[in-house]
Amino acid sequence: DVKVTQSSRYLVKRTGEKVFLECVQDMDHENMFWYRQDPGLGLRLIYFSYDVKMKEKGDIPEGYSVSREKKERFSLILESASTNQTSMYLCASSLALGTYEQYFGPGTRLTVT
Amino acid sequence: KQEVTQIPAALSVPEGENLVLNCSFTDSAIYNLQWFRQDPGKGLTSLLLIQSSQREQTSGRLNASLDKSSGRSTLYIAASQPGDSATYLCAVRGSGTYKYIFGTGTRLKVLA
């Protein structure tokens, strides 16, 4: 079974803090994704990585950056957390571009106060 | 721009009913469509993936169909159980893109 894990289930940070969200997959998947999920807006793609050190912006990259130094690990960084970044953050991975399905982690509920 | 709609937003049914969840998309040039289940406060669990060349996929009590020309997919759940209570999401990947566009989901409650 594919396993995608996220470093924290719940996180509370203060405005202006730098926040790191980590995601690890154990199936040698090439592609990894970061989404945020908000009520009424659904899932929106923040960043995508198709290989180590390779990344592409999704639909809402502002205020975020990412890092992929190893194939299994994809980190989302909030450079200076703001209250409008309070959300559920979901990481996903897939074997490759093409027909392969996405597998999701359990999510991190981030609250910025 | 691809838009994905799921109607209804919420649905309550008695246990044992067969039910259909709907997913509509505006651009028929899709690569594949994936159905997910999400329990409250949790991540997404993949249920079924349909390629653009396929008409349907089945897994246990679940059957998903795809009609690209009309921009529609349905998820059929047979003999519903209280354990099926969750939010069901569909996501569409367009041709020539890595992005999945998600619907906002249908929240299903199966009453015992």
Tab-separated table of N, CA and C in Angstrom, chain B residues 4-88:
chain	number	residue	atom	x	y	z
B	4	VAL	N	-15.472	22.107	-12.298
B	4	VAL	CA	-16.054	20.831	-11.891
B	4	VAL	C	-17.130	21.108	-10.847
B	5	THR	N	-18.295	20.549	-11.072
B	5	THR	CA	-19.447	20.808	-10.206
B	5	THR	C	-19.998	19.497	-9.691
B	6	GLN	N	-20.331	19.484	-8.416
B	6	GLN	CA	-20.962	18.301	-7.836
B	6	GLN	C	-22.279	18.721	-7.187
B	7	ILE	N	-23.327	18.096	-7.661
B	7	ILE	CA	-24.663	18.384	-7.146
B	7	ILE	C	-25.347	17.056	-6.828
B	8	PRO	N	-25.993	16.911	-5.623
B	8	PRO	CA	-26.190	17.967	-4.629
B	8	PRO	C	-24.970	18.131	-3.732
B	9	ALA	N	-24.972	19.187	-2.954
B	9	ALA	CA	-23.877	19.402	-2.019
B	9	ALA	C	-23.987	18.461	-0.827
B	10	ALA	N	-25.214	18.060	-0.501
B	10	ALA	CA	-25.426	17.163	0.631
B	10	ALA	C	-26.600	16.248	0.320
B	11	LEU	N	-26.545	15.049	0.898
B	11	LEU	CA	-27.554	14.034	0.601
B	11	LEU	C	-27.697	13.120	1.809
B	12	SER	N	-28.945	12.859	2.211
B	12	SER	CA	-29.210	11.902	3.296
B	12	SER	C	-30.107	10.807	2.754
B	13	VAL	N	-29.734	9.560	2.996
B	13	VAL	CA	-30.514	8.429	2.513
B	13	VAL	C	-30.616	7.389	3.603
B	14	PRO	N	-31.674	6.581	3.601
B	14	PRO	CA	-31.749	5.479	4.561
B	14	PRO	C	-30.822	4.347	4.136
B	15	GLU	N	-30.368	3.600	5.103
B	15	GLU	CA	-29.494	2.457	4.849
B	15	GLU	C	-30.145	1.488	3.857
B	16	GLY	N	-29.334	0.944	2.961
B	16	GLY	CA	-29.817	-0.048	2.017
B	16	GLY	C	-30.167	0.516	0.652
B	17	GLU	N	-30.305	1.852	0.579
B	17	GLU	CA	-30.647	2.443	-0.720
B	17	GLU	C	-29.472	2.422	-1.680
B	18	ASN	N	-29.805	2.290	-2.960
B	18	ASN	CA	-28.816	2.505	-4.013
B	18	ASN	C	-28.833	3.992	-4.343
B	19	LEU	N	-27.656	4.576	-4.547
B	19	LEU	CA	-27.656	6.018	-4.798
B	19	LEU	C	-26.623	6.386	-5.850
B	20	VAL	N	-26.847	7.567	-6.413
B	20	VAL	CA	-25.982	8.075	-7.489
B	20	VAL	C	-25.494	9.466	-7.124
B	21	LEU	N	-24.186	9.649	-7.191
B	21	LEU	CA	-23.589	10.966	-6.996
B	21	LEU	C	-23.122	11.477	-8.357
B	22	ASN	N	-23.291	12.767	-8.575
B	22	ASN	CA	-23.017	13.351	-9.881
B	22	ASN	C	-21.802	14.279	-9.886
B	23	CYS	N	-21.102	14.266	-10.986
B	23	CYS	CA	-19.963	15.151	-11.198
B	23	CYS	C	-20.033	15.658	-12.634
B	24	SER	N	-20.011	16.983	-12.795
B	24	SER	CA	-20.047	17.577	-14.139
B	24	SER	C	-18.799	18.411	-14.361
B	25	PHE	N	-18.301	18.391	-15.593
B	25	PHE	CA	-17.133	19.190	-15.928
B	25	PHE	C	-17.371	19.900	-17.254
B	26	THR	N	-16.751	21.063	-17.404
B	26	THR	CA	-17.087	21.929	-18.532
B	26	THR	C	-16.254	21.667	-19.786
B	27	ASP	N	-15.051	21.133	-19.622
B	27	ASP	CA	-14.167	20.876	-20.760
B	27	ASP	C	-14.010	19.374	-20.937
B	28	SER	N	-14.455	18.861	-22.065
B	28	SER	CA	-14.457	17.405	-22.260
B	28	SER	C	-13.080	16.844	-22.612
B	29	ALA	N	-12.111	17.717	-22.820
B	29	ALA	CA	-10.752	17.257	-23.151
B	29	ALA	C	-10.028	16.871	-21.869
B	30	ILE	N	-10.392	15.727	-21.332
B	30	ILE	CA	-9.800	15.290	-20.066
B	30	ILE	C	-8.911	14.089	-20.283
B	31	TYR	N	-7.980	13.911	-19.358
B	31	TYR	CA	-7.070	12.771	-19.396
B	31	TYR	C	-7.632	11.629	-18.561
B	32	ASN	N	-8.100	11.976	-17.378
B	32	ASN	CA	-8.767	10.995	-16.539
B	32	ASN	C	-9.616	11.694	-15.481
B	33	LEU	N	-10.386	10.901	-14.750
B	33	LEU	CA	-11.236	11.415	-13.688
B	33	LEU	C	-11.111	10.469	-12.510
B	34	GLN	N	-10.975	11.038	-11.323
B	34	GLN	CA	-10.777	10.219	-10.129
B	34	GLN	C	-11.845	10.571	-9.101
B	35	TRP	N	-12.406	9.548	-8.460
B	35	TRP	CA	-13.348	9.728	-7.358
B	35	TRP	C	-12.624	9.430	-6.044
B	36	PHE	N	-12.913	10.293	-5.050
B	36	PHE	CA	-12.298	10.152	-3.731
B	36	PHE	C	-13.383	10.157	-2.669
B	37	ARG	N	-12.998	9.609	-1.513
B	37	ARG	CA	-13.827	9.724	-0.318
B	37	ARG	C	-13.013	10.473	0.726
B	38	GLN	N	-13.677	11.353	1.475
B	38	GLN	CA	-13.003	12.071	2.554
B	38	GLN	C	-13.853	12.011	3.810
B	39	ASP	N	-13.289	11.455	4.872
B	39	ASP	CA	-13.950	11.457	6.170
B	39	ASP	C	-13.614	12.760	6.883
B	40	PRO	N	-14.466	13.196	7.810
B	40	PRO	CA	-14.264	14.507	8.455
B	40	PRO	C	-12.870	14.661	9.048
B	41	GLY	N	-12.200	15.736	8.706
B	41	GLY	CA	-10.886	16.043	9.253
B	41	GLY	C	-9.759	15.146	8.753
B	42	LYS	N	-10.020	14.375	7.724
B	42	LYS	CA	-9.018	13.425	7.241
B	42	LYS	C	-8.604	13.756	5.812
B	43	GLY	N	-7.623	12.993	5.322
B	43	GLY	CA	-7.210	13.140	3.937
B	43	GLY	C	-8.170	12.435	2.992
B	44	LEU	N	-7.816	12.405	1.722
B	44	LEU	CA	-8.660	11.802	0.698
B	44	LEU	C	-8.225	10.366	0.440
B	45	THR	N	-9.202	9.498	0.256
B	45	THR	CA	-8.942	8.106	-0.097
B	45	THR	C	-9.418	7.886	-1.524
B	46	SER	N	-8.535	7.392	-2.376
B	46	SER	CA	-8.906	7.147	-3.758
B	46	SER	C	-9.879	5.975	-3.839
B	47	LEU	N	-10.952	6.167	-4.599
B	47	LEU	CA	-11.950	5.107	-4.790
B	47	LEU	C	-11.815	4.470	-6.161
B	48	LEU	N	-11.876	5.297	-7.186
B	48	LEU	CA	-11.859	4.794	-8.555
B	48	LEU	C	-11.196	5.830	-9.452
B	49	LEU	N	-10.467	5.341	-10.450
B	49	LEU	CA	-9.847	6.187	-11.465
B	49	LEU	C	-10.349	5.720	-12.823
B	50	ILE	N	-10.894	6.632	-13.610
B	50	ILE	CA	-11.375	6.284	-14.948
B	50	ILE	C	-10.530	7.029	-15.975
B	51	GLN	N	-9.935	6.302	-16.896
B	51	GLN	CA	-9.200	6.943	-17.987
B	51	GLN	C	-10.191	7.501	-18.987
B	52	SER	N	-9.719	8.433	-19.801
B	52	SER	CA	-10.615	9.090	-20.762
B	52	SER	C	-11.165	8.106	-21.796
B	53	SER	N	-10.441	7.012	-22.014
B	53	SER	CA	-10.880	6.031	-23.013
B	53	SER	C	-11.876	5.018	-22.433
B	54	GLN	N	-12.087	5.058	-21.136
B	54	GLN	CA	-12.965	4.092	-20.480
B	54	GLN	C	-14.359	4.682	-20.273
B	55	ARG	N	-15.347	3.779	-20.140
B	55	ARG	CA	-16.706	4.226	-19.873
B	55	ARG	C	-17.080	4.026	-18.410
B	56	GLU	N	-16.461	3.016	-17.771
B	56	GLU	CA	-16.786	2.802	-16.366
B	56	GLU	C	-15.705	1.979	-15.679
B	57	GLN	N	-15.748	2.059	-14.327
B	57	GLN	CA	-14.868	1.276	-13.476
B	57	GLN	C	-15.689	0.811	-12.285
B	58	THR	N	-15.347	-0.378	-11.802
B	58	THR	CA	-16.095	-0.944	-10.686
B	58	THR	C	-15.137	-1.408	-9.606
B	59	SER	N	-15.569	-1.200	-8.355
B	59	SER	CA	-14.831	-1.732	-7.215
B	59	SER	C	-15.834	-2.044	-6.121
B	60	GLY	N	-16.073	-3.333	-5.913
B	60	GLY	CA	-17.032	-3.741	-4.885
B	60	GLY	C	-18.408	-3.179	-5.149
B	61	ARG	N	-18.944	-2.430	-4.199
B	61	ARG	CA	-20.294	-1.843	-4.341
B	61	ARG	C	-20.283	-0.521	-5.105
B	62	LEU	N	-19.128	-0.109	-5.567
B	62	LEU	CA	-19.005	1.176	-6.257
B	62	LEU	C	-18.849	0.964	-7.758
B	63	ASN	N	-19.536	1.816	-8.512
B	63	ASN	CA	-19.377	1.814	-9.963
B	63	ASN	C	-19.337	3.256	-10.424
B	64	ALA	N	-18.290	3.621	-11.144
B	64	ALA	CA	-18.177	4.976	-11.669
B	64	ALA	C	-18.274	4.922	-13.183
B	65	SER	N	-19.044	5.829	-13.743
B	65	SER	CA	-19.172	5.915	-15.197
B	65	SER	C	-18.664	7.263	-15.675
B	66	LEU	N	-18.303	7.296	-16.947
B	66	LEU	CA	-17.785	8.530	-17.537
B	66	LEU	C	-18.397	8.721	-18.914
B	67	ASP	N	-18.968	9.908	-19.131
B	67	ASP	CA	-19.459	10.293	-20.449
B	67	ASP	C	-18.782	11.608	-20.795
B	68	LYS	N	-17.669	11.496	-21.520
B	68	LYS	CA	-16.872	12.693	-21.820
B	68	LYS	C	-17.644	13.701	-22.645
B	69	SER	N	-18.373	13.203	-23.616
B	69	SER	CA	-19.035	14.115	-24.557
B	69	SER	C	-20.038	15.019	-23.865
B	70	SER	N	-20.670	14.496	-22.831
B	70	SER	CA	-21.641	15.324	-22.105
B	70	SER	C	-21.025	15.954	-20.863
B	71	GLY	N	-19.755	15.671	-20.571
B	71	GLY	CA	-19.079	16.261	-19.420
B	71	GLY	C	-19.634	15.776	-18.092
B	72	ARG	N	-19.886	14.465	-18.005
B	72	ARG	CA	-20.499	13.958	-16.782
B	72	ARG	C	-19.885	12.643	-16.332
B	73	SER	N	-19.833	12.490	-15.018
B	73	SER	CA	-19.474	11.226	-14.404
B	73	SER	C	-20.435	10.978	-13.256
B	74	THR	N	-20.744	9.707	-13.031
B	74	THR	CA	-21.577	9.359	-11.889
B	74	THR	C	-20.876	8.299	-11.060
B	75	LEU	N	-21.079	8.368	-9.769
B	75	LEU	CA	-20.619	7.344	-8.842
B	75	LEU	C	-21.849	6.678	-8.263
B	76	TYR	N	-21.984	5.398	-8.561
B	76	TYR	CA	-23.119	4.615	-8.088
B	76	TYR	C	-22.679	3.806	-6.874
B	77	ILE	N	-23.433	3.923	-5.778
B	77	ILE	CA	-23.150	3.156	-4.573
B	77	ILE	C	-24.331	2.230	-4.334
B	78	ALA	N	-24.067	0.944	-4.354
B	78	ALA	CA	-25.131	-0.041	-4.150
B	78	ALA	C	-25.284	-0.366	-2.675
B	79	ALA	N	-26.524	-0.595	-2.273
B	79	ALA	CA	-26.828	-1.068	-0.908
B	79	ALA	C	-26.053	-0.258	0.130
B	80	SER	N	-26.335	1.026	0.201
B	80	SER	CA	-25.566	1.933	1.058
B	80	SER	C	-25.606	1.517	2.523
B	81	GLN	N	-24.520	1.823	3.214
B	81	GLN	CA	-24.352	1.479	4.631
B	81	GLN	C	-23.961	2.735	5.408
B	82	PRO	N	-24.226	2.767	6.709
B	82	PRO	CA	-23.805	3.944	7.505
B	82	PRO	C	-22.323	4.257	7.371
B	83	GLY	N	-21.505	3.232	7.191
B	83	GLY	CA	-20.070	3.435	7.009
B	83	GLY	C	-19.707	4.136	5.717
B	84	ASP	N	-20.665	4.278	4.813
B	84	ASP	CA	-20.428	5.017	3.566
B	84	ASP	C	-20.552	6.520	3.786
B	85	SER	N	-21.008	6.926	4.948
B	85	SER	CA	-21.165	8.352	5.245
B	85	SER	C	-19.812	9.046	5.187
B	86	ALA	N	-19.714	10.043	4.332
B	86	ALA	CA	-18.456	10.754	4.078
B	86	ALA	C	-18.740	11.812	3.019
B	87	THR	N	-17.728	12.598	2.699
B	87	THR	CA	-17.810	13.505	1.554
B	87	THR	C	-17.126	12.842	0.366
B	88	TYR	N	-17.808	12.879	-0.763
B	88	TYR	CA	-17.279	12.267	-1.986
B	88	TYR	C	-16.893	13.375	-2.967
